[in-house]
Coordinates of C-alpha atoms in Angstrom, one line a residue:
X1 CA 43.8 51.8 -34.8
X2 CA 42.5 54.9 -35.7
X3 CA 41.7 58.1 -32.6
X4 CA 38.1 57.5 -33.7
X5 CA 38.0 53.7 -33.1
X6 CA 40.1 54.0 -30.0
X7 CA 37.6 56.5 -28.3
X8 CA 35.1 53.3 -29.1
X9 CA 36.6 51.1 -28.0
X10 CA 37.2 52.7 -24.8
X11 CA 33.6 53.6 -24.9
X12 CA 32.7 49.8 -24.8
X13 CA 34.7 49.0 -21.9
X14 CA 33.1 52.0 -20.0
X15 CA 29.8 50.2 -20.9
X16 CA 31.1 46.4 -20.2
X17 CA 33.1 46.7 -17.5
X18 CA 31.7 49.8 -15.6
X19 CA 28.3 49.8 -16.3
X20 CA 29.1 53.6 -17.5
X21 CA 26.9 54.3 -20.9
X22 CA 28.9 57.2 -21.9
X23 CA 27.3 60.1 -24.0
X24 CA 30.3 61.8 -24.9
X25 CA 34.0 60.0 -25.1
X26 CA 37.0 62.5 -26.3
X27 CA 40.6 62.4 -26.0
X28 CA 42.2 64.2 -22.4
X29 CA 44.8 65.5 -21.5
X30 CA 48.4 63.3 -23.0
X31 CA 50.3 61.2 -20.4
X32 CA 53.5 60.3 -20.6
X33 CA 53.1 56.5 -20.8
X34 CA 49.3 56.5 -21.7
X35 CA 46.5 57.9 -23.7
X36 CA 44.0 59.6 -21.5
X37 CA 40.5 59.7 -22.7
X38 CA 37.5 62.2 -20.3
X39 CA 33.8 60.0 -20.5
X40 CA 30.6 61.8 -20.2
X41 CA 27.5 59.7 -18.4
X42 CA 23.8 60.2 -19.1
X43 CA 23.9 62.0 -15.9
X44 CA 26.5 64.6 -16.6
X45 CA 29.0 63.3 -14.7
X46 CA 32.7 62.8 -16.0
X47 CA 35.0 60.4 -15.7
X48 CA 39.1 60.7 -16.6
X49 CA 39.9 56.9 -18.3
X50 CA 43.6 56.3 -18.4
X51 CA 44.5 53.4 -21.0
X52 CA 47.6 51.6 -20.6
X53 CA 49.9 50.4 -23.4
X54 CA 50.5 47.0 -24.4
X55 CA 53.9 46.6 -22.8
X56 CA 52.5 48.4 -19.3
X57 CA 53.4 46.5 -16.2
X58 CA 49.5 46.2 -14.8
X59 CA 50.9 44.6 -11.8
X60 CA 52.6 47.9 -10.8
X61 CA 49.7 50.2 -11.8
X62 CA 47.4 48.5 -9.8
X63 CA 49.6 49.5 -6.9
X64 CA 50.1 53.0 -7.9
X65 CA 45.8 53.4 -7.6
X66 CA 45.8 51.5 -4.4
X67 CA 48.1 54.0 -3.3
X68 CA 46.2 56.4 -4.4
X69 CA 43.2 55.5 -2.8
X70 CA 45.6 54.8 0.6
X71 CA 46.2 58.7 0.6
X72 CA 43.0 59.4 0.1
X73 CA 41.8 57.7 3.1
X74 CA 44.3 60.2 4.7
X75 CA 42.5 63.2 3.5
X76 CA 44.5 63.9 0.8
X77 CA 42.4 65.4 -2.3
X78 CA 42.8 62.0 -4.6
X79 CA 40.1 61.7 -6.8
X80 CA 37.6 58.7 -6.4
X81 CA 38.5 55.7 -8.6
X82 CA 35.7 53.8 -10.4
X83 CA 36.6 50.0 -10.1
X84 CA 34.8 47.7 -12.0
X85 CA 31.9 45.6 -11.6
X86 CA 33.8 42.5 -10.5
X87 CA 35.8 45.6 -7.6
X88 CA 38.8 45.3 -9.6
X89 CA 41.1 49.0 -10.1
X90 CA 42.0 48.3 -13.7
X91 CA 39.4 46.6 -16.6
X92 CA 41.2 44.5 -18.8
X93 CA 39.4 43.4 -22.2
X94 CA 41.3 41.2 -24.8
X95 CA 44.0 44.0 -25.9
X96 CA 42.8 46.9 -24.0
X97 CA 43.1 48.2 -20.0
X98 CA 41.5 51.0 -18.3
X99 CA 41.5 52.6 -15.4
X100 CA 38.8 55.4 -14.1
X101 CA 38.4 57.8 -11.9
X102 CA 36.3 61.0 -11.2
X103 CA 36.9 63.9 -13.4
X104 CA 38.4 66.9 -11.2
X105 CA 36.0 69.6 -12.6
X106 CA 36.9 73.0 -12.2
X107 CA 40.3 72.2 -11.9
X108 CA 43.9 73.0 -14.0
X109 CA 47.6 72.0 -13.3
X110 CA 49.7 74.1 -11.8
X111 CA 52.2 74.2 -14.9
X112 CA 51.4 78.1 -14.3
X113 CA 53.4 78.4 -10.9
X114 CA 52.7 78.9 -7.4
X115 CA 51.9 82.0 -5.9
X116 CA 50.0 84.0 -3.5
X117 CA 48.2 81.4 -1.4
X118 CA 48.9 78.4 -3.3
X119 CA 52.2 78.1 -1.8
X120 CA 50.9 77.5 1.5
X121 CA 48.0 75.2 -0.1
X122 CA 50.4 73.2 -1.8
X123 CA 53.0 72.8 1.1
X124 CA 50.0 71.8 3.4
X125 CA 48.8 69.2 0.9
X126 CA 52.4 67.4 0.5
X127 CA 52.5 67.4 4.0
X128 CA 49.4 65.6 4.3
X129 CA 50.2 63.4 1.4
X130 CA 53.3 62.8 3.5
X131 CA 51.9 62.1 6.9
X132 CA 49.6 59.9 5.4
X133 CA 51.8 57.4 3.4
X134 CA 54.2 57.4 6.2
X135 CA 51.6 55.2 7.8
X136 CA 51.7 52.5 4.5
X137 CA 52.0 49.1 5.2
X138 CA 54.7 48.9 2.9
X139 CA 56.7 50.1 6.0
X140 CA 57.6 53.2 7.8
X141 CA 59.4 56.1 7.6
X142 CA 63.0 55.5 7.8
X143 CA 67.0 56.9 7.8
X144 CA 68.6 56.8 5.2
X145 CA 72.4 58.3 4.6
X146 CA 72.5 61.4 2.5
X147 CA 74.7 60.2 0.3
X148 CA 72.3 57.6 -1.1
X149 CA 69.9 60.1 -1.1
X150 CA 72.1 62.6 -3.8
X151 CA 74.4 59.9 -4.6
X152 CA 77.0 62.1 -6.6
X153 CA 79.3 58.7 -7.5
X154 CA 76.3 57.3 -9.5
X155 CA 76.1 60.2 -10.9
X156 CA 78.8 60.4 -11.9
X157 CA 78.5 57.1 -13.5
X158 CA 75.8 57.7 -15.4
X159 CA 76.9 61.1 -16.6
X160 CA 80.3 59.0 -18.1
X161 CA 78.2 56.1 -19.6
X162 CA 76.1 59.1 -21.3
X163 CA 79.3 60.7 -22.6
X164 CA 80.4 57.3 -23.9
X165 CA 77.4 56.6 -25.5
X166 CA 77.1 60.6 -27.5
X167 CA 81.1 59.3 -28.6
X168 CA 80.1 56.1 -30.2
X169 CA 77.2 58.1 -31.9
X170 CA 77.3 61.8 -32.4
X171 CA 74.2 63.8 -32.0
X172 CA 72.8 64.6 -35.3
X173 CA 70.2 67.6 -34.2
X174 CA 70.6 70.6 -32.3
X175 CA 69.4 69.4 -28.9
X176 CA 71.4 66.3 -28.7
X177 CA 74.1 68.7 -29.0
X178 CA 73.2 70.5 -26.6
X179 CA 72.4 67.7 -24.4
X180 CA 75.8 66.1 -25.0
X181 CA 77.5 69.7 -24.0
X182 CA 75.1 69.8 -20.7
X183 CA 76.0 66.6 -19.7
X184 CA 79.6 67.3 -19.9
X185 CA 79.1 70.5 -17.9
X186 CA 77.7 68.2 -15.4
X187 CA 80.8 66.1 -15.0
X188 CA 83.1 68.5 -14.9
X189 CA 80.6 70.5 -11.9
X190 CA 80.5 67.4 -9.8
X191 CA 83.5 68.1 -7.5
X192 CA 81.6 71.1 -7.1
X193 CA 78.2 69.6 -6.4
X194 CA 80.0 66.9 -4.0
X195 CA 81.6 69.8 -2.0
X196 CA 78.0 71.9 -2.1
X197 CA 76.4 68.4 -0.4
X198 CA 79.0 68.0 2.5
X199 CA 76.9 70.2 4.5
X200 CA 74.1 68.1 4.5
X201 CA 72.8 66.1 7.8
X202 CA 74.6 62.8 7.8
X203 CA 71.2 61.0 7.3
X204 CA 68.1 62.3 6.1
X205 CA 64.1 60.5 6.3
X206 CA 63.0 57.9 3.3
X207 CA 59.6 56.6 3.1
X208 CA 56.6 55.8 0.8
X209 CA 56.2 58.8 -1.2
X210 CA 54.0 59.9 -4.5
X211 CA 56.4 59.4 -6.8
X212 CA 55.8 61.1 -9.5
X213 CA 54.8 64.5 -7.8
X214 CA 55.1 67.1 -10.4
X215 CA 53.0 70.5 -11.8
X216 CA 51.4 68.2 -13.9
X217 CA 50.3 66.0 -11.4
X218 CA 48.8 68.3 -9.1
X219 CA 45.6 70.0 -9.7
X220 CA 44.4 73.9 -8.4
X221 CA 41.3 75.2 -8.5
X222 CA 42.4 79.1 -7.9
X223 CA 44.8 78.6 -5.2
X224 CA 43.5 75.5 -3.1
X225 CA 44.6 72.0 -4.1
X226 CA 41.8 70.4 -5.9
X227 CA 43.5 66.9 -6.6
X228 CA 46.3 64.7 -6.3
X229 CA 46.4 62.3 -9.3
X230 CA 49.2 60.0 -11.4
X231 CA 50.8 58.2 -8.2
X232 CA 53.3 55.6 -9.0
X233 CA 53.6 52.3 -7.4
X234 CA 55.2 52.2 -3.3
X235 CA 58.1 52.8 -3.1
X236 CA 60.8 54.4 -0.4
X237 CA 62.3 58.0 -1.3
X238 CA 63.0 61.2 0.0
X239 CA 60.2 63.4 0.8
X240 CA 62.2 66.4 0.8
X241 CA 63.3 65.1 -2.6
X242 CA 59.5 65.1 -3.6
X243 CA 58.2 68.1 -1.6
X244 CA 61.0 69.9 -3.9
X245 CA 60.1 68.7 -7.3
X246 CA 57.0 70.7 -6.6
X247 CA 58.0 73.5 -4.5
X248 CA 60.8 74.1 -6.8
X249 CA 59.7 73.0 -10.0
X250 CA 62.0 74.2 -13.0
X251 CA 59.5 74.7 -15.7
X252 CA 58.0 77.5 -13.3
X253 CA 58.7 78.1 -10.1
X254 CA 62.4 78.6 -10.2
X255 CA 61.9 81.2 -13.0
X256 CA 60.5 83.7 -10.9
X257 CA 62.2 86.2 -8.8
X258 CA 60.6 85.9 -4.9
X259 CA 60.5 81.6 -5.2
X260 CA 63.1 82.0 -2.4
X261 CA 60.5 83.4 0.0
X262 CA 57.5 81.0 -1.5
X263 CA 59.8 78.3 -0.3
X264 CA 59.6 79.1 2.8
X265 CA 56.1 79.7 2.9
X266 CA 55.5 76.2 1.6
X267 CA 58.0 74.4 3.6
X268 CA 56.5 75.9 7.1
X269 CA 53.2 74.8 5.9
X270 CA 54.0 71.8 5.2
X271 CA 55.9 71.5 8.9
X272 CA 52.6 72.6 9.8
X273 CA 50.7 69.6 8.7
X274 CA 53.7 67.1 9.3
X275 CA 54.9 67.5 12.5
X276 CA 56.9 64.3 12.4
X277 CA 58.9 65.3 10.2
X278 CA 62.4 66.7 12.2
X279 CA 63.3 70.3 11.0
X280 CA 66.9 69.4 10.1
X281 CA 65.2 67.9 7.3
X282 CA 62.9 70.2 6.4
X283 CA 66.0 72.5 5.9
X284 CA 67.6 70.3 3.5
X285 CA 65.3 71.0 0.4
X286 CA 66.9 73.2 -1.9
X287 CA 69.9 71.5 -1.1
X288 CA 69.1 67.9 -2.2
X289 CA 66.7 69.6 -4.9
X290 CA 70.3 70.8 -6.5
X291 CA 71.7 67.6 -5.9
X292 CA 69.4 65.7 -7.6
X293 CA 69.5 67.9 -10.4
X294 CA 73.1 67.8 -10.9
X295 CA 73.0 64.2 -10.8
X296 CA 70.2 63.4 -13.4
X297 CA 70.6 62.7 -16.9
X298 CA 67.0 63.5 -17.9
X299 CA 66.2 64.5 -20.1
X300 CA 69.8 64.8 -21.5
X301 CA 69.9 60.9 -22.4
X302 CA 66.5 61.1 -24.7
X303 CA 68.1 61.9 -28.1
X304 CA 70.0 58.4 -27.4
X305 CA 67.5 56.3 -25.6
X306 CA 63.7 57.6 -27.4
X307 CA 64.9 59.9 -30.2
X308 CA 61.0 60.2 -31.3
X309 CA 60.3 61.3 -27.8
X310 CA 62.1 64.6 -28.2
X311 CA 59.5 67.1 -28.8
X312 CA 59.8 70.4 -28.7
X313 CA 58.3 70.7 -25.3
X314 CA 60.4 68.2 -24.0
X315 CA 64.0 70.0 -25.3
X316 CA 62.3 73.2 -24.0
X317 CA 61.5 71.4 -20.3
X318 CA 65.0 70.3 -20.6
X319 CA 66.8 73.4 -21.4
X320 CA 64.8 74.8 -18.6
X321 CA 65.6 72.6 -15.8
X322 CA 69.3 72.8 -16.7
X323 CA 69.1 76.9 -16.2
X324 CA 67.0 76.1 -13.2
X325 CA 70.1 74.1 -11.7
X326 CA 72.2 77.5 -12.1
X327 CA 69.5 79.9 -10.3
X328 CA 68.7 77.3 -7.4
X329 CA 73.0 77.1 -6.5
X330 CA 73.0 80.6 -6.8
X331 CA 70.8 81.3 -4.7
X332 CA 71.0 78.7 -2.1
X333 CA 72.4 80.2 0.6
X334 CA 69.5 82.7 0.0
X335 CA 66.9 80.3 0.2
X336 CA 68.2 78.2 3.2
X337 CA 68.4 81.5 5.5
X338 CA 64.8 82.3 4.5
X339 CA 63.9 79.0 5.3
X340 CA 65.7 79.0 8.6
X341 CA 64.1 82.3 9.9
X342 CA 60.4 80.6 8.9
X343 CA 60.9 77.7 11.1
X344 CA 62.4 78.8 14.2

C-alpha cells in the first residue's frame, strides 16, 4: 500500500476501534520494527499509533504494554495507553494492528546526550523504573553469576560463527568490511576482556527490566524525564546492564569528555531512588557496560543477516559504539573511582 492509504487506514481503526475521529493522521517518528503514525482528535489532543508488521509476535507486544502500564503504576513517566473499546491494548482489524497511546508533547529524545541536570533526572527515573518492576509478578529480583551476565564464552561463539559466516561470503561494501575487521578485533581482545571481567562480584542482581532502554526510548523535556516509552515484553536481565545502555550510551554520551563524572552523578541518583539495590552492584556499571560490548555482534552481523537494513545511520551507530568500547576501557578505572567516591 501506498504512505497515503496506510495513514487511512490507520485512520479507520482510530475511528472503529477507538472511537478516536482523527482530524489530522501523519507519519511519526520510524521504529525499528514498526511504522509509527501521531493522530490528531477533534479536541486537539494527540495520540502516538504504533502499527505492527504482519510477522509481529502480538502475543509478546501485548506484554511489553502491560508492562508498560505496570511501571506506570510505579510512578514511572509511561505515557497512558488508549485500549480499545472492547479494553483490549492492541486493535486488530483484518490485516492491520495498532496500538495507542498519549502523545508526549513537548517532549524530544535524548539522542542529544545527558548533561547538566539530566544526569541526575535520568538516573532517578531508571531507578524508579527499577524499583518498580522489581515488584512484577513475573518474579523478583534475583542472583545471578557474572559470568552469565557478560558471558565472554558465548561471545566468543558468536564472534567465530560471524567470522565463519563473512568466509563463506565476503563482504562486498565498505561497512561489511569493516564490520568483518571489527569482529575479528573482537576475538582476538577477548582474553583481554575475560581478564578485565575477573574483577567483577561473583554474582550480580537480574530481574524484570525495560528492555529496550535506549536514547531513543527515553523522552526529555529540557532536563526532566518526560516519558518512558518502547518497553519489551518481561523478561529477567541486568539492571546495571540497562541503567548502562543509557547512562553510557555510545552514540552520545561516551563521546564527551566529563561522562566519567555524569556517571557518577546518575548512578548515586539512581541509588537514591533504589535503595534495594546493594552498592557492589551499583559499582559494576561501566564494567559489565564493556563487557557487553565486547561480546555483541550488533550491529556487526547486519551486512549478513538484513543487508537492506544497513543504512547510513546504522553503519554510523555502529562505528560509533565500536570507538565507544575503546574510550569506556580506557577509562574505566577512571570511571569506577569516581563512582566509588560518590557512593560512600
Amino acid at each position: 500500500m501506498s504512505a497515503q492509504s496506510d495513514v487511512m487506514v490507520v485512520a479507520g481503526v482510530l475511528a472503529l476501534h477507538y472511537r478516536i475521529v482523527p482530524t489530522d493522521v501523519c507519519e511519526g517518528p520510524s521504529g525499528t520494527a514498526t511504522s509509527n503514525y501521531v493522530a490528531k482528535d477533534g479536541d486537539g489532543r494527540r495520540w502516538f499509533v504504533k502499527s505492527y508488521p504482519e510477522h509481529a509476535d502480538l502475543g509478546a507486544e501485548r506484554r511489553a504494554l502491560e508492562l508498560a502500564e505496570f511501571a506506570a503504576l510505579g510512578g514511572v513517566p509511561v505515557p497512558v495507553i488508549r485500549r480499545t473499546l472492547d479494553g483490549n491494548l492492541i486493535a486488530v482489524d483484518g490485516g492491520v494492528a495498532v496500538s495507542v497511546a498519549a502523545f508526549a508533547e513537548g517532549a524530544e529524545t535524548a539522542g542529544d546526550g545527558l548533561y547538566g541536570e539530566r544526569w541526575a533526572a535520568v538516573g532517578a527515573t531508571v531507578g524508579q523504573l527499577h524499583r518498580t518492576l522489581a515488584r512484577h509478578p513475573d518474579g523478583p529480583p534475583r542472583r545471578a553469576q557474572s559470568h552469565e551476565i557478560c558471558d565472554v564464552q558465548r561471545g566468543r561463539h558468536r564472534l567465530e560463527r560471524l567470522l565463519a559466516r563473512y568466509a563463506k561470503q565476503p563482504p562486498r561494501f565498505p561497512f561489511g568490511t569493516w564490520a568483518r575487521d571489527t569482529a575479528q578485533q573482537r576475538l582476538d581482545e577477548l582474553p583481554a576482556t575475560a581478564t578485565m571481567l575477573e574483577t567483577l562480584p561473583a554474582t550480580l542482581t537480574t530481574q524484570i527490566v525495560h528492555g529496550d532502554l535506549s536514547s531513543l526510548n527515553l523522552m526529555l523535556e529540557g532536563e526532566k524525564v518526560a516519558a518512558v516509552i518502547d518497553f519489551r515484553p518481561p523478561a529477567h536481565r541486568s539492571p546495571m546492564w540497562e541503567l548502562g545502555r543509557i547512562v553510557l550510551d555510545p552514540r552520545t554520551v561516551l563521546g564527551a569528555p566529563n561522562w566519567p563524572a555524569g556517571l557518577a552523578t546518575a548512578v548515586a541518583a539512581y541509588g537514591e531512588t533504589n535503595p534495594a539495590m546493594p552498592v557492589e552492584d551499583l559499582l559494576t556499571v561501566p564494567r559489565v557496560a564493556a563487557g557487553y560490548l565486547a561480546c555483541s555482534v550488533y550491529p556487526l552481523s547486519g551486512p549478513l543477516e538484513d543487508p537492506p537494513a544497513v543504512t547510513p545511520e546504522l553503519e554510523a551507530y555502529g562505528r560509533a559504539r565500536h570507538k565507544a568500547l575503546g574510550v569506556l576501557c580506557a577509562r574505566l578505572d577512571e570511571a569506577e573511582e569516581m563512582l566509588r567516591d560518590q557512593l560512600r
